[in-house]
Amino acid sequence: MITYPDIDPVAIQLGPLAVHWYGLMYVFGFAAGWWLGRIRAKRPHSPLTPTQVDDLVFYIAVGIVAGGKLGYHLFYNLGGIAADPLSLLRLWEGGMSFHGGMLGVFIACWLFQRKVGCGFFRMTDFVAPLIPPGLGFGRIGNFINGELWGAPSDLPWAMVYPPLGPDPRHPSQLYQALLEGLVLFAIVWWFSSRPRPAMAVSGVFLVGYGTFRFLVEFVRLPDAHIGYLAFGWVTMGHVLTLPMILGGALLLWLAYGKSKG
């Protein structure tokens, strides 16, 4: 059993200005995506130049923040925007939905591919390997914020989070940081290192993320105001993630079906 370390969510305090760890995690994630994007842009047959990656990251950053915040309120806190519109701007408080952020990235990719004229799936295939590091940093931010805890557990690495009581719990944020951040990045980056048919890299990302998230949902507590949706174990995360797995499998089938045809 491990006691959760008491981490100050404020990384730097400069007079009235407080720089939160959660916000810094987004900065780290965007910086990693930008750096990896410029590496990918130097490869043969890249749809983008390194300079265009700079603009792409801006589009994606707007898509993630806007989509993540709106998606959280739509999927997990309907009516929250009307009650507190300024919550959309308070990134350090958390309250971001991956699925909403993903939709925001899709819109950003669609807009940017229209600007450069490379095709939607060539753009999403380019972007997919850049996303996992940001997911990993984001989950570390959740851990520092003391949110999105797992269910009670007696595993040796289970943690006691005092605000939730004395029971040790799965550190589900760290599970997700490892699986969605490090492992998913290794899989998608390796897969994308060779030429693949259009839609294939996007399909691998969707199947990989969806599978990891679906599995972690079994040991992650659902949002208290939503609870389990069915059978005492189905969460909103399960409901939102299953279409990703199916959609990714469809993209892979279409990608390799077309390449064989």
Coordinates of C-alpha atoms in Angstrom, one line a residue:
M1 CA 0.0 0.0 0.0
I2 CA 1.3 3.5 -1.0
T3 CA 0.1 6.8 0.3
Y4 CA -0.6 9.4 -2.4
P5 CA 2.1 12.0 -2.3
D6 CA 0.7 15.4 -1.4
I7 CA 1.6 17.3 -4.6
D8 CA 0.9 21.0 -4.8
P9 CA -1.1 21.5 -8.0
V10 CA 0.6 24.9 -8.4
A11 CA 4.0 24.4 -10.0
I12 CA 5.1 28.0 -9.9
Q13 CA 3.7 31.0 -8.0
L14 CA 4.8 34.4 -9.3
G15 CA 2.9 36.9 -7.1
P16 CA -0.8 36.7 -8.2
L17 CA 0.1 34.5 -11.1
A18 CA -0.2 30.7 -10.4
V19 CA 1.2 28.3 -13.0
H20 CA -0.5 24.9 -12.5
W21 CA 1.0 21.5 -13.2
Y22 CA -2.1 20.6 -15.2
G23 CA -1.6 23.5 -17.6
L24 CA 2.1 22.7 -17.9
M25 CA 1.2 19.2 -18.9
Y26 CA -0.7 20.6 -21.9
V27 CA 2.3 22.7 -22.8
F28 CA 4.6 19.7 -22.6
G29 CA 2.2 17.7 -24.7
F30 CA 1.9 20.3 -27.5
A31 CA 5.7 20.8 -27.5
A32 CA 6.2 17.0 -27.9
G33 CA 3.7 16.9 -30.7
W34 CA 5.3 19.8 -32.5
W35 CA 8.8 18.2 -32.2
L36 CA 7.6 14.8 -33.4
G37 CA 5.6 16.4 -36.2
R38 CA 8.7 18.2 -37.5
I39 CA 10.6 14.8 -37.5
R40 CA 7.7 13.2 -39.4
A41 CA 7.6 16.1 -41.9
K42 CA 11.2 15.4 -42.9
R43 CA 10.3 11.8 -44.0
P44 CA 9.8 11.0 -47.7
H45 CA 6.2 11.4 -48.9
S46 CA 5.2 13.5 -45.9
P47 CA 2.0 15.5 -46.7
L48 CA 3.5 18.5 -44.7
T49 CA 6.7 20.5 -44.6
P50 CA 8.3 21.2 -41.2
T51 CA 7.1 24.8 -41.4
Q52 CA 3.5 23.8 -42.0
V53 CA 3.7 21.7 -38.8
D54 CA 4.0 24.9 -36.8
D55 CA 0.6 26.0 -38.1
L56 CA -0.9 22.5 -37.7
V57 CA 0.0 22.4 -34.0
F58 CA -1.9 25.7 -33.5
Y59 CA -5.0 24.3 -35.2
I60 CA -4.8 21.1 -33.1
A61 CA -4.2 23.0 -29.8
V62 CA -7.4 25.0 -30.4
G63 CA -9.3 21.8 -31.4
I64 CA -8.2 19.9 -28.3
V65 CA -8.9 22.7 -25.8
A66 CA -12.3 23.7 -27.3
G67 CA -13.4 20.1 -28.1
G68 CA -12.1 18.7 -24.7
K69 CA -14.0 21.3 -22.7
L70 CA -17.2 21.2 -24.7
G71 CA -17.1 17.4 -24.8
Y72 CA -16.7 17.2 -21.0
H73 CA -19.8 19.2 -20.4
L74 CA -21.7 17.5 -23.2
F75 CA -20.8 13.9 -22.1
Y76 CA -20.3 14.3 -18.4
N77 CA -21.7 17.5 -17.1
L78 CA -24.6 18.6 -19.3
G79 CA -25.7 22.1 -18.3
G80 CA -22.3 23.0 -16.7
I81 CA -21.6 25.6 -19.4
A82 CA -24.8 27.5 -18.7
A83 CA -24.2 27.4 -15.0
D84 CA -20.5 28.5 -15.2
P85 CA -19.4 29.6 -18.8
L86 CA -16.0 30.7 -17.5
S87 CA -15.2 27.0 -16.6
L88 CA -14.3 26.6 -20.3
L89 CA -11.3 28.8 -19.7
R90 CA -10.0 27.3 -16.5
L91 CA -7.8 24.5 -17.9
W92 CA -6.0 24.0 -14.6
E93 CA -9.2 22.6 -13.0
G94 CA -9.3 19.6 -15.3
G95 CA -12.7 18.7 -16.7
M96 CA -11.5 17.7 -20.2
S97 CA -12.9 14.9 -22.3
F98 CA -10.6 12.9 -24.5
H99 CA -13.5 12.1 -26.8
G100 CA -14.5 15.7 -27.2
G101 CA -10.8 16.6 -27.8
M102 CA -10.6 13.9 -30.4
L103 CA -13.6 15.4 -32.3
G104 CA -11.9 18.8 -32.0
V105 CA -8.7 17.3 -33.6
F106 CA -10.8 15.8 -36.4
I107 CA -12.3 19.2 -37.1
A108 CA -8.8 20.8 -37.0
C109 CA -7.4 18.2 -39.4
W110 CA -10.3 18.7 -41.8
L111 CA -9.8 22.5 -41.8
F112 CA -6.0 22.3 -42.1
Q113 CA -6.1 19.7 -44.9
R114 CA -8.4 22.0 -46.9
K115 CA -5.7 24.7 -46.5
V116 CA -2.8 22.5 -47.7
G117 CA -4.8 20.2 -50.0
C118 CA -3.5 16.8 -48.8
G119 CA -6.7 14.9 -48.0
F120 CA -8.4 14.2 -44.7
F121 CA -7.0 10.7 -43.9
R122 CA -3.5 11.6 -45.0
M123 CA -3.7 14.4 -42.4
T124 CA -5.1 12.2 -39.6
D125 CA -2.5 9.5 -40.4
F126 CA 0.2 12.2 -40.0
V127 CA -1.2 13.5 -36.7
A128 CA -2.1 10.1 -35.0
P129 CA 1.5 9.4 -33.8
L130 CA 1.8 12.9 -32.4
I131 CA -1.1 12.5 -29.9
P132 CA -0.1 9.8 -27.4
P133 CA 2.6 11.8 -25.6
G134 CA 0.1 14.5 -24.9
L135 CA -2.3 11.9 -23.5
G136 CA 0.4 10.6 -21.2
F137 CA 1.2 14.1 -19.9
G138 CA -2.5 14.8 -19.5
R139 CA -3.0 11.7 -17.3
I140 CA 0.0 12.8 -15.1
G141 CA -1.8 16.1 -14.7
N142 CA -4.9 14.2 -13.6
F143 CA -2.8 12.3 -11.0
I144 CA -1.3 15.6 -9.7
N145 CA -4.8 17.1 -9.5
G146 CA -6.0 14.1 -7.5
E147 CA -8.8 13.2 -9.9
L148 CA -10.1 10.3 -11.9
W149 CA -9.1 7.7 -9.3
G150 CA -9.6 4.0 -9.6
A151 CA -11.7 1.6 -7.6
P152 CA -10.5 0.0 -4.3
S153 CA -7.7 -2.5 -4.7
D154 CA -5.4 -4.7 -2.6
L155 CA -2.6 -4.7 -5.2
P156 CA 0.8 -3.8 -3.8
W157 CA 0.9 -0.5 -5.8
A158 CA -2.6 0.6 -4.8
M159 CA -2.6 4.1 -3.3
V160 CA -4.5 5.6 -0.4
Y161 CA -6.0 9.0 -1.5
P162 CA -7.1 10.6 1.8
P163 CA -10.0 12.7 0.5
L164 CA -11.6 9.4 -0.8
G165 CA -11.2 7.5 2.5
P166 CA -8.8 4.9 3.9
D167 CA -9.2 2.3 1.1
P168 CA -6.2 1.8 -1.2
R169 CA -7.2 2.4 -4.9
H170 CA -6.0 1.7 -8.4
P171 CA -3.9 4.7 -9.6
S172 CA -5.8 4.5 -12.8
Q173 CA -4.4 7.8 -14.0
L174 CA -0.9 6.2 -14.0
Y175 CA -2.3 3.1 -15.8
Q176 CA -3.6 5.4 -18.5
A177 CA -0.4 7.5 -18.7
L178 CA 1.6 4.3 -19.3
L179 CA -0.8 2.6 -21.8
E180 CA -2.2 5.7 -23.6
G181 CA 1.0 7.6 -23.5
L182 CA 4.0 5.4 -23.6
V183 CA 2.8 2.1 -25.0
L184 CA 0.4 3.6 -27.6
F185 CA 3.1 6.0 -28.8
A186 CA 5.5 3.1 -29.3
I187 CA 3.0 1.1 -31.3
V188 CA 1.7 3.9 -33.5
W189 CA 5.2 5.5 -34.0
W190 CA 6.6 2.1 -35.0
F191 CA 3.6 1.3 -37.3
S192 CA 3.9 4.7 -39.0
S193 CA 7.6 4.4 -39.6
R194 CA 7.0 2.6 -42.8
P195 CA 4.6 3.6 -45.7
R196 CA 1.1 2.4 -45.0
P197 CA -2.2 2.7 -46.9
A198 CA -4.3 5.7 -46.2
M199 CA -6.4 5.3 -43.0
A200 CA -4.2 2.5 -41.6
V201 CA -2.3 4.6 -39.1
S202 CA -5.5 6.3 -37.9
G203 CA -7.1 2.9 -37.5
V204 CA -4.3 1.6 -35.4
F205 CA -4.4 4.6 -33.1
L206 CA -8.2 4.3 -32.7
V207 CA -8.1 0.6 -31.9
G208 CA -5.1 1.0 -29.6
Y209 CA -6.4 3.9 -27.6
G210 CA -9.9 2.4 -27.5
T211 CA -8.7 -0.9 -26.3
F212 CA -6.5 0.5 -23.5
R213 CA -9.2 3.0 -22.4
F214 CA -11.9 0.3 -22.4
L215 CA -9.7 -2.0 -20.2
V216 CA -8.8 0.7 -17.7
E217 CA -12.5 1.7 -17.3
F218 CA -13.0 -1.6 -15.5
V219 CA -10.8 -0.4 -12.6
R220 CA -11.5 3.4 -12.9
L221 CA -14.3 4.9 -10.8
P222 CA -17.1 6.5 -12.9
D223 CA -18.0 10.2 -12.4
A224 CA -19.9 10.3 -9.2
H225 CA -22.9 12.2 -10.7
I226 CA -23.2 9.6 -13.5
G227 CA -22.2 6.3 -11.9
Y228 CA -22.4 3.0 -13.7
L229 CA -24.8 3.0 -16.7
A230 CA -25.6 -0.8 -16.7
F231 CA -24.8 -4.1 -15.2
G232 CA -22.8 -2.5 -12.4
W233 CA -19.7 -2.0 -14.5
V234 CA -20.6 -0.2 -17.8
T235 CA -19.3 3.4 -17.6
M236 CA -19.7 6.4 -19.9
G237 CA -16.1 5.7 -20.9
H238 CA -17.1 2.3 -22.2
V239 CA -20.0 3.7 -24.1
L240 CA -17.8 6.4 -25.8
T241 CA -14.8 4.1 -26.4
L242 CA -16.4 1.1 -28.0
P243 CA -17.3 3.1 -31.2
M244 CA -13.6 4.1 -31.5
I245 CA -12.5 0.5 -31.5
L246 CA -15.1 -0.5 -34.1
G247 CA -14.3 2.6 -36.2
G248 CA -10.6 1.9 -36.1
A249 CA -11.2 -1.7 -37.1
L250 CA -13.3 -0.4 -40.0
L251 CA -10.6 2.0 -41.1
L252 CA -8.0 -0.9 -41.1
W253 CA -10.3 -3.1 -43.1
L254 CA -11.0 -0.4 -45.6
A255 CA -7.3 0.5 -45.8
Y256 CA -6.0 -3.0 -46.5
G257 CA -9.0 -4.0 -48.5
K258 CA -8.4 -1.1 -50.9
S259 CA -4.7 -1.7 -51.0
K260 CA -5.3 -5.4 -52.0
G261 CA -7.9 -4.3 -54.6

